PDB file of C-alpha atoms in Angstrom:
ATOM      1  CA  MET A   5       5.749 -13.040  22.135  1.00  0.00           C
ATOM      2  CA  THR A   6       2.242 -13.754  21.641  1.00  0.00           C
ATOM      3  CA  GLN A   7       0.556 -14.763  18.407  1.00  0.00           C
ATOM      4  CA  GLU A   8      -1.235 -11.105  18.178  1.00  0.00           C
ATOM      5  CA  LYS A   9       1.901  -9.323  18.561  1.00  0.00           C
ATOM      6  CA  ILE A  10       3.370 -11.215  15.534  1.00  0.00           C
ATOM      7  CA  ILE A  11       0.644 -10.437  13.554  1.00  0.00           C
ATOM      8  CA  GLU A  12       0.693  -6.844  14.226  1.00  0.00           C
ATOM      9  CA  LEU A  13       4.096  -6.537  13.707  1.00  0.00           C
ATOM     10  CA  LYS A  14       3.781  -8.154  10.376  1.00  0.00           C
ATOM     11  CA  LEU A  15       0.963  -5.792   9.696  1.00  0.00           C
ATOM     12  CA  LYS A  16       3.163  -2.651  10.535  1.00  0.00           C
ATOM     13  CA  GLU A  17       6.053  -3.809   8.101  1.00  0.00           C
ATOM     14  CA  LYS A  18       3.263  -4.659   5.387  1.00  0.00           C
ATOM     15  CA  ARG A  19       2.011  -0.955   5.904  1.00  0.00           C
ATOM     16  CA  GLY A  20       5.412   0.504   5.698  1.00  0.00           C
ATOM     17  CA  ILE A  21       6.135  -1.386   2.493  1.00  0.00           C
ATOM     18  CA  LEU A  22       2.819  -0.471   0.924  1.00  0.00           C
ATOM     19  CA  ARG A  23       3.368   3.151   1.722  1.00  0.00           C
ATOM     20  CA  GLY A  24       6.832   2.881   0.187  1.00  0.00           C
ATOM     21  CA  TRP A  25       5.364   1.668  -2.947  1.00  0.00           C
ATOM     22  CA  LEU A  26       2.709   4.211  -3.168  1.00  0.00           C
ATOM     23  CA  ASP A  27       5.362   6.828  -2.821  1.00  0.00           C
ATOM     24  CA  ILE A  28       7.239   5.375  -5.453  1.00  0.00           C
ATOM     25  CA  LEU A  29       4.590   5.226  -7.864  1.00  0.00           C
ATOM     26  CA  ASP A  30       3.282   8.496  -7.267  1.00  0.00           C
ATOM     27  CA  GLU A  31       6.424  10.510  -7.134  1.00  0.00           C
ATOM     28  CA  THR A  32       8.593   8.580  -9.741  1.00  0.00           C
ATOM     29  CA  TYR A  33       5.971   7.399 -12.098  1.00  0.00           C
ATOM     30  CA  GLY A  34       3.249   9.575 -11.838  1.00  0.00           C
ATOM     31  CA  VAL A  35       0.533   7.061 -10.906  1.00  0.00           C
ATOM     32  CA  LYS A  36      -2.607   8.763  -9.509  1.00  0.00           C
ATOM     33  CA  MET A  37      -3.779   7.563  -6.189  1.00  0.00           C
ATOM     34  CA  THR A  38      -7.480   8.534  -7.324  1.00  0.00           C
ATOM     35  CA  PHE A  39      -6.814   5.808 -10.074  1.00  0.00           C
ATOM     36  CA  ILE A  40      -5.576   3.175  -7.440  1.00  0.00           C
ATOM     37  CA  ALA A  41      -8.200   3.730  -4.737  1.00  0.00           C
ATOM     38  CA  ARG A  42     -11.114   3.516  -7.737  1.00  0.00           C
ATOM     39  CA  GLN A  43      -9.675   0.064  -8.801  1.00  0.00           C
ATOM     40  CA  LEU A  44      -9.676  -1.128  -5.307  1.00  0.00           C
ATOM     41  CA  ASP A  45     -13.104   0.645  -4.135  1.00  0.00           C
ATOM     42  CA  ILE A  46     -11.451   2.531  -1.229  1.00  0.00           C
ATOM     43  CA  GLN A  47     -12.158   6.241  -0.177  1.00  0.00           C
ATOM     44  CA  ILE A  48      -9.680   8.327  -2.065  1.00  0.00           C
ATOM     45  CA  GLN A  49      -9.352  10.562   0.975  1.00  0.00           C
ATOM     46  CA  ASN A  50      -8.558   7.113   3.265  1.00  0.00           C
ATOM     47  CA  LEU A  51      -5.874   6.267   0.820  1.00  0.00           C
ATOM     48  CA  HIS A  52      -4.149   9.476   0.780  1.00  0.00           C
ATOM     49  CA  ASN A  53      -4.419   9.333   4.765  1.00  0.00           C
ATOM     50  CA  PHE A  54      -2.987   5.850   4.630  1.00  0.00           C
ATOM     51  CA  LYS A  55      -0.077   6.928   2.363  1.00  0.00           C
ATOM     52  CA  LYS A  56       0.835   9.818   4.669  1.00  0.00           C
ATOM     53  CA  GLY A  57       0.645   7.709   7.777  1.00  0.00           C
ATOM     54  CA  LYS A  58      -2.215   9.339   9.324  1.00  0.00           C
ATOM     55  CA  GLN A  59      -4.477   6.421   9.136  1.00  0.00           C
ATOM     56  CA  THR A  60      -4.652   2.618   8.331  1.00  0.00           C
ATOM     57  CA  LEU A  61      -6.578   0.370   6.237  1.00  0.00           C
ATOM     58  CA  SER A  62      -8.278  -2.797   7.274  1.00  0.00           C
ATOM     59  CA  VAL A  63      -6.482  -6.139   6.771  1.00  0.00           C
ATOM     60  CA  GLU A  64      -8.869  -7.086   3.831  1.00  0.00           C
ATOM     61  CA  LYS A  65      -7.943  -3.679   2.016  1.00  0.00           C
ATOM     62  CA  LEU A  66      -4.174  -4.041   2.954  1.00  0.00           C
ATOM     63  CA  PHE A  67      -4.364  -7.349   1.031  1.00  0.00           C
ATOM     64  CA  PHE A  68      -6.303  -6.193  -1.969  1.00  0.00           C
ATOM     65  CA  LEU A  69      -3.689  -3.245  -2.223  1.00  0.00           C
ATOM     66  CA  GLU A  70      -0.677  -5.456  -2.012  1.00  0.00           C
ATOM     67  CA  ARG A  71      -2.013  -7.890  -4.726  1.00  0.00           C
ATOM     68  CA  PHE A  72      -3.281  -4.938  -6.967  1.00  0.00           C
ATOM     69  CA  LEU A  73       0.080  -3.277  -6.845  1.00  0.00           C
ATOM     70  CA  ILE A  74       2.107  -6.387  -7.329  1.00  0.00           C
ATOM     71  CA  GLU A  75      -0.130  -7.530 -10.458  1.00  0.00           C
ATOM     72  CA  LYS A  76       0.005  -4.111 -12.006  1.00  0.00           C
ATOM     73  CA  TYR A  77       2.978  -2.437 -11.089  1.00  0.00           C
ATOM     74  CA  GLY A  78       5.222  -5.412  -9.996  1.00  0.00           C
ATOM     75  CA  LYS A  79       8.010  -5.012 -12.623  1.00  0.00           C
ATOM     76  CA  LEU A  80       8.292  -1.279 -11.936  1.00  0.00           C
ATOM     77  CA  LEU A  81       8.529  -1.941  -8.104  1.00  0.00           C
ATOM     78  CA  ILE A  82      11.174  -4.511  -8.374  1.00  0.00           C
ATOM     79  CA  GLU A  83      13.322  -2.418 -10.731  1.00  0.00           C
ATOM     80  CA  GLU A  84      12.599   0.511  -8.524  1.00  0.00           C
ATOM     81  CA  SER A  85      14.001  -1.470  -5.196  1.00  0.00           C
ATOM     82  CA  LYS A  86      17.086  -2.589  -6.863  1.00  0.00           C
TER      83      LYS A  86
END
C-alpha cells in the first residue's frame, strides 16, 4: 500500500470515530453542535453535515475537533464506549 492510501484509511477511521462521538454527545448528553462549532470556529452547517456524513472537514479541523472532544468530554466518551 502506498503512504497516501494508508493516510486516507486512517483519516476515514478517524472521521467515523468523531461522528460517533458527536452522535453520543448530541443524543445522550444533549450537547449542542452549535456550541462545539463556535468553540472550534467551524461553520455550524459544516459540522452538522460532517456529523451526517454528507461532508468532511479538513485534516486540521479534524485534529482540533478530536483534541477538543477529548479534553472537554473525554471521561463521558470513555464511559459511554464501555
